[in-house]
Tab-separated table of C-alpha atoms and ligand atoms in Angstrom:
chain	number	residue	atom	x	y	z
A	161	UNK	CA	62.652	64.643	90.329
A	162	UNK	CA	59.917	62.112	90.420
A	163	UNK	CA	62.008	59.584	88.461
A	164	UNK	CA	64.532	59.996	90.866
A	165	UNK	CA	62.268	59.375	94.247
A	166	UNK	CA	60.669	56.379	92.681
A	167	UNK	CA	63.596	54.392	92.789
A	168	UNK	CA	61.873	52.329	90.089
A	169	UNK	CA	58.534	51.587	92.670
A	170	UNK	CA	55.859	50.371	90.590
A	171	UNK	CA	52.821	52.432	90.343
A	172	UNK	CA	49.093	51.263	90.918
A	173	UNK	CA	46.420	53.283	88.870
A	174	UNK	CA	42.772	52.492	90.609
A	175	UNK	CA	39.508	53.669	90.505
A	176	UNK	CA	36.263	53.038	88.976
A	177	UNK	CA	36.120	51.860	85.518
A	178	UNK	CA	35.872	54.548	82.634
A	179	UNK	CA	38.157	56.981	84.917
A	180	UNK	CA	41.072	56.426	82.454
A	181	UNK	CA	43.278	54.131	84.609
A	182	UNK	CA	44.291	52.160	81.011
A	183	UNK	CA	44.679	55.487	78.982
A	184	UNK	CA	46.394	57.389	81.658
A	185	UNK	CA	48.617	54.488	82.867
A	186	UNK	CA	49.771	54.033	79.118
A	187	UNK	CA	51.125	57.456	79.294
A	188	UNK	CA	52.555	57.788	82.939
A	189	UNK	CA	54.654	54.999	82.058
A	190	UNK	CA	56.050	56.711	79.049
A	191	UNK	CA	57.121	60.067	80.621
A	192	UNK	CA	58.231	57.521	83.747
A	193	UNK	CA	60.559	55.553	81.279
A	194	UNK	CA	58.756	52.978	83.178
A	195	UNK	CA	56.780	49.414	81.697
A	196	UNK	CA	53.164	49.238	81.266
A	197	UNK	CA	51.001	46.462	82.431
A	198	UNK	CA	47.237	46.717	82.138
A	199	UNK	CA	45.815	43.926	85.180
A	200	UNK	CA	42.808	43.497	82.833
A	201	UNK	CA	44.969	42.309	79.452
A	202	UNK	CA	47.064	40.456	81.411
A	203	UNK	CA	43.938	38.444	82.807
A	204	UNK	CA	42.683	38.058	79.049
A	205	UNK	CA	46.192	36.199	77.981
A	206	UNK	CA	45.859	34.073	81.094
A	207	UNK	CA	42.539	33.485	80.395
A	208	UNK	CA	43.316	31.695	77.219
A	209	UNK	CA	42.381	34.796	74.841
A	210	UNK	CA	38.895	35.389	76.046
A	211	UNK	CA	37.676	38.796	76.420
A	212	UNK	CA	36.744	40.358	80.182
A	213	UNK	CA	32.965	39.443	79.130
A	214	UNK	CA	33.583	35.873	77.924
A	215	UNK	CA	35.620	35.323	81.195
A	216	UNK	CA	32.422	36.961	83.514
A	217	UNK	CA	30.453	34.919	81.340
A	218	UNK	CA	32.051	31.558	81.643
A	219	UNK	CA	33.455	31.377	85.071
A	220	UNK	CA	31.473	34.274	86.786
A	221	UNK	CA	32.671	37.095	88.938
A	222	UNK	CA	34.233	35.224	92.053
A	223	UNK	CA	36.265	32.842	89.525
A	224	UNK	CA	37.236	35.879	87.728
A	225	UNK	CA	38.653	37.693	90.514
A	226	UNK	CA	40.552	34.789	91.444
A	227	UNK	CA	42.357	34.597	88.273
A	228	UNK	CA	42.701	38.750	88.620
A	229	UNK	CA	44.235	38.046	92.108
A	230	UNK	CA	46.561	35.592	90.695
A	231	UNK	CA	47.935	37.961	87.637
A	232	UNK	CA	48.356	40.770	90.572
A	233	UNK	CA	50.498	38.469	92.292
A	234	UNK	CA	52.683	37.902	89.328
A	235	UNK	CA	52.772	41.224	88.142
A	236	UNK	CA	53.876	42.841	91.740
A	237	UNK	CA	57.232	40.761	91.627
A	238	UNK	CA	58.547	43.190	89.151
A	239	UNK	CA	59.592	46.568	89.542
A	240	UNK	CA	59.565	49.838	87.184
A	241	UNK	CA	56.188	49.660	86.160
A	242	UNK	CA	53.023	51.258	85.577
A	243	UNK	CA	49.639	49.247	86.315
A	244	UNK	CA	46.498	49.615	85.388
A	245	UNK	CA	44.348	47.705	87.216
A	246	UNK	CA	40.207	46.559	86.827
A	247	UNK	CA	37.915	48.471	88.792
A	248	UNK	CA	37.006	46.065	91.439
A	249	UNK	CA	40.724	44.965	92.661
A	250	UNK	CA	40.218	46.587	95.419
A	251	UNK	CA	37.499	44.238	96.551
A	252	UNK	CA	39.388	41.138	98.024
A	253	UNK	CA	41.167	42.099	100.888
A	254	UNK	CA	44.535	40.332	99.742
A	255	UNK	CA	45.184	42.179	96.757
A	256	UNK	CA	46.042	44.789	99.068
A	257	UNK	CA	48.906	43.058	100.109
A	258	UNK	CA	50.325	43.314	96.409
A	259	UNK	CA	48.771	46.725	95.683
A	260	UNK	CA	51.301	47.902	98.962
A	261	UNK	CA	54.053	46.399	96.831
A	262	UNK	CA	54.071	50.016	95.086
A	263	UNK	CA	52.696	53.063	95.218
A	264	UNK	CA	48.817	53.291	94.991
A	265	UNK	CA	47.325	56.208	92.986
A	266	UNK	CA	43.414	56.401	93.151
A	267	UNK	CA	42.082	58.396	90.117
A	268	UNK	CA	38.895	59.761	91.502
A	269	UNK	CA	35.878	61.180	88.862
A	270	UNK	CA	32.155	61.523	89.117
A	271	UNK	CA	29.734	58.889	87.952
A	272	UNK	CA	28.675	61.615	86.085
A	273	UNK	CA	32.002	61.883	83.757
A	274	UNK	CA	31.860	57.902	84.146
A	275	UNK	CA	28.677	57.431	82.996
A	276	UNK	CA	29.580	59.523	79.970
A	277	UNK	CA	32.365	57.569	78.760
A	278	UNK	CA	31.055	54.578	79.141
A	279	UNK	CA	27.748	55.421	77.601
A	280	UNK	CA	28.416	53.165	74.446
A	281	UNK	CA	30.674	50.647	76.083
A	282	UNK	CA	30.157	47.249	75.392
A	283	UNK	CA	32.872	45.532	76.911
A	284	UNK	CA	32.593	45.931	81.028
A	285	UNK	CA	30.015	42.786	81.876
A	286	UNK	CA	29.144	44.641	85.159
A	287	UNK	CA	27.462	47.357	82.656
A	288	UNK	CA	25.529	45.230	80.018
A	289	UNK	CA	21.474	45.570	80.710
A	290	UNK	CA	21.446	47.221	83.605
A	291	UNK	CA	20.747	51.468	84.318
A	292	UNK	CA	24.461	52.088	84.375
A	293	UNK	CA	24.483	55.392	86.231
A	294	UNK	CA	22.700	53.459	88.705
A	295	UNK	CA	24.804	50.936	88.869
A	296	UNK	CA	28.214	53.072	88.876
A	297	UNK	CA	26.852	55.073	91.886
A	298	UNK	CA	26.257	51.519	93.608
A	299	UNK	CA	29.527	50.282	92.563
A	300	UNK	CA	31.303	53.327	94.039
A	301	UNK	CA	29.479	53.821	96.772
A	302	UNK	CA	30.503	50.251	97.611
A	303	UNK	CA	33.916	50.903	96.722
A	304	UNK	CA	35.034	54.497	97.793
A	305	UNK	CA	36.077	53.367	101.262
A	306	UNK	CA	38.329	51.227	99.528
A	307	UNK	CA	39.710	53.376	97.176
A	308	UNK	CA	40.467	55.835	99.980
A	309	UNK	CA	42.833	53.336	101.036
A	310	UNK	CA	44.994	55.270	98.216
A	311	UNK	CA	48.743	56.710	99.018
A	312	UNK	CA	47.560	59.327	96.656
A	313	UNK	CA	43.721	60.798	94.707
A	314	UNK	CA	43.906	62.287	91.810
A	315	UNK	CA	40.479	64.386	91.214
A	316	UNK	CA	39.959	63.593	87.578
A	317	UNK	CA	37.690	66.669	86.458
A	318	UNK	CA	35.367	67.155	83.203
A	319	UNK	CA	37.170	68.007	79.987
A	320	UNK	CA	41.216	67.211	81.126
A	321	UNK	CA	43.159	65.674	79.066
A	322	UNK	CA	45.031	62.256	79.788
A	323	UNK	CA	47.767	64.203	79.357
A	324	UNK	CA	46.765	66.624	81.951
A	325	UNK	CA	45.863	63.711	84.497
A	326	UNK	CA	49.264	62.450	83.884
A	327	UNK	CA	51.313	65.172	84.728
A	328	UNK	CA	49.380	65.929	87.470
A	329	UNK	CA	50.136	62.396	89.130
A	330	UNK	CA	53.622	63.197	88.126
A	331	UNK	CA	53.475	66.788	90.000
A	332	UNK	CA	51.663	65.226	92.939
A	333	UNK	CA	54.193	61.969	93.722
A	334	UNK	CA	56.293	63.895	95.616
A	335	UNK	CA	53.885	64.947	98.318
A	336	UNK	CA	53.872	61.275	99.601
A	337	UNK	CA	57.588	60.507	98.753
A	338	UNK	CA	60.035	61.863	101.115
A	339	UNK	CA	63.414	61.804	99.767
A	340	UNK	CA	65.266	58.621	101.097
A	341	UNK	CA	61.958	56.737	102.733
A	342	UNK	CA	62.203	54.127	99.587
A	343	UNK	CA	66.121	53.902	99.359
A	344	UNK	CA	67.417	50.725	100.384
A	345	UNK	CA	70.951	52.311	101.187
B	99	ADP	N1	40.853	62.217	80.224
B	99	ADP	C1	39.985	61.646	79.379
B	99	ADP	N2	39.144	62.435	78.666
B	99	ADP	C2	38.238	61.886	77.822
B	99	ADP	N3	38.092	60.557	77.620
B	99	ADP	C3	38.901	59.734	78.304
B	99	ADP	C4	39.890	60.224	79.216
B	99	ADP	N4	40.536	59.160	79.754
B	99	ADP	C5	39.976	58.069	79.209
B	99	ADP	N5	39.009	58.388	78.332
B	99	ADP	C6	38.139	57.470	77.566
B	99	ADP	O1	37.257	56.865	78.511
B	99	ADP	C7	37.085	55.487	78.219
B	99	ADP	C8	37.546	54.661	79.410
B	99	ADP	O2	38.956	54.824	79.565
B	99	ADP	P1	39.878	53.660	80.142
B	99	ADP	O3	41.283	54.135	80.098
B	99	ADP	O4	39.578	52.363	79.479
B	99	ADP	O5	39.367	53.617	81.649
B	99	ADP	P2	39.540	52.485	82.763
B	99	ADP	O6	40.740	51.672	82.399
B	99	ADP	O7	39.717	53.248	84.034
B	99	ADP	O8	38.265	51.718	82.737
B	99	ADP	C9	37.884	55.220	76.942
B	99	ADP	O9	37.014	55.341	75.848
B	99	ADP	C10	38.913	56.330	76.924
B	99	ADP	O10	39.307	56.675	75.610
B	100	S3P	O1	35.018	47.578	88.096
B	100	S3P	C1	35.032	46.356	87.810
B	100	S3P	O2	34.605	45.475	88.584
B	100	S3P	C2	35.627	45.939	86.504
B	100	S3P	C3	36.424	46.818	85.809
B	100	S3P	C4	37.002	46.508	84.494
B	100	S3P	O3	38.252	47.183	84.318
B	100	S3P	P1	38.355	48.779	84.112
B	100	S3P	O4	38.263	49.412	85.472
B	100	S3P	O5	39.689	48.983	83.487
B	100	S3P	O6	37.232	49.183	83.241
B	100	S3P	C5	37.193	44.995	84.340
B	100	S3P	O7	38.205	44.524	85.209
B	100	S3P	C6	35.907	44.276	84.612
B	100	S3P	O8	34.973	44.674	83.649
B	100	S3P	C7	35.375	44.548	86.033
B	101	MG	MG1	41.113	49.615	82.138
């Protein structure tokens, strides 16, 4: 049913980082029968091999979003995938012009359930030496009108499964699908 109304639309995981948009993506595109692309490893093999952090490091933030901008743009020319994007894509205004490309699923969680997954995390730069549930509520409140912006948000709630999340995206695509709005006949 879902298969059917996506007409092979790409889908757009975003949301905060730690809310699962690379785990859950991975799997959405597997009951989809659909690619996955993770924006983040995509910027990595542009970016020579470096990791996120050597890239922050070495050409700072508005550098690195550039280059993320750039790998959107690529990525949005093809269809029948799943992508899981960074965190902060939402932040320059033109990305929305390739997020529209597809359908835009927000996966929504509390810095609370962030803070606890990325309590050992080493490899977000916008985390290292800093109070990170501090800086998570900063980030999101900076971001949440943004993510609003959304066709579709996904509560992601303590103790579900990416499994769980999955399906429910899968349940819930059909609530902002009507039948026929993405045909081209
Ligand atoms: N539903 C979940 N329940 C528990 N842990 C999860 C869940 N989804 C993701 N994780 C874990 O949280 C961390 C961040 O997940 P990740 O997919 O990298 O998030 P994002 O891409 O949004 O930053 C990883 O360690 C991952 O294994
Ligand atoms: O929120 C952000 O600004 C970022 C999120 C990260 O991706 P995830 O959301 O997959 O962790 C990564 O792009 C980089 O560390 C910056
Ligand atoms: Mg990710």
């Amino acid at each position: 049913m879902t298969i059917d109304l996506l007409k092979g639309v790409n889908l757009y995981l975003i949301g905060m980082m730690g809310v699962g948009k690379t785990t859950v993506g991975r799997l959405l595109g597997q009951h989809l029968g659909y690619g996955f692309v993770d924006i983040d490893t995509c910027v990595e093999k542009a970016g020579g091999g470096k990791s996120i952090t050597e890239l922050f490091a070495e050409l700072g933030e508005p550098a690195f979003r550039q280059l993320e901008s750039q790998v959107l743009s690529q990525v949005c020319a093809f269809t029948k995938l799943v992508i899981a994007t960074g965190g902060g894509i939402v932040v320059q205004q033109q990305n929305w012009s390739y997020l529209h490309h597809g359908l835009i699923v927000w996966l929504d969680a509390s810095v609370e359930i962030l803070c606890a997954r990325l309590a050992e995390d080493t490899t977000r730069p916008l985390l290292q030496n800093v109070d990170r549930k501090a800086k998570l509520q900063f980030l999101l409140e900076q971001r949440q009108h943004l993510y609003r912006q959304a066709d579709l948000r996904i509560t992601v709630n303590e103790g579900e499964t990416p499994e769980e999340i999955a399906t429910k995206i899968i349940e819930q695509i059909p609530s902002v699908l009507k039948p026929g709005v993405l045909s081209t006949e």
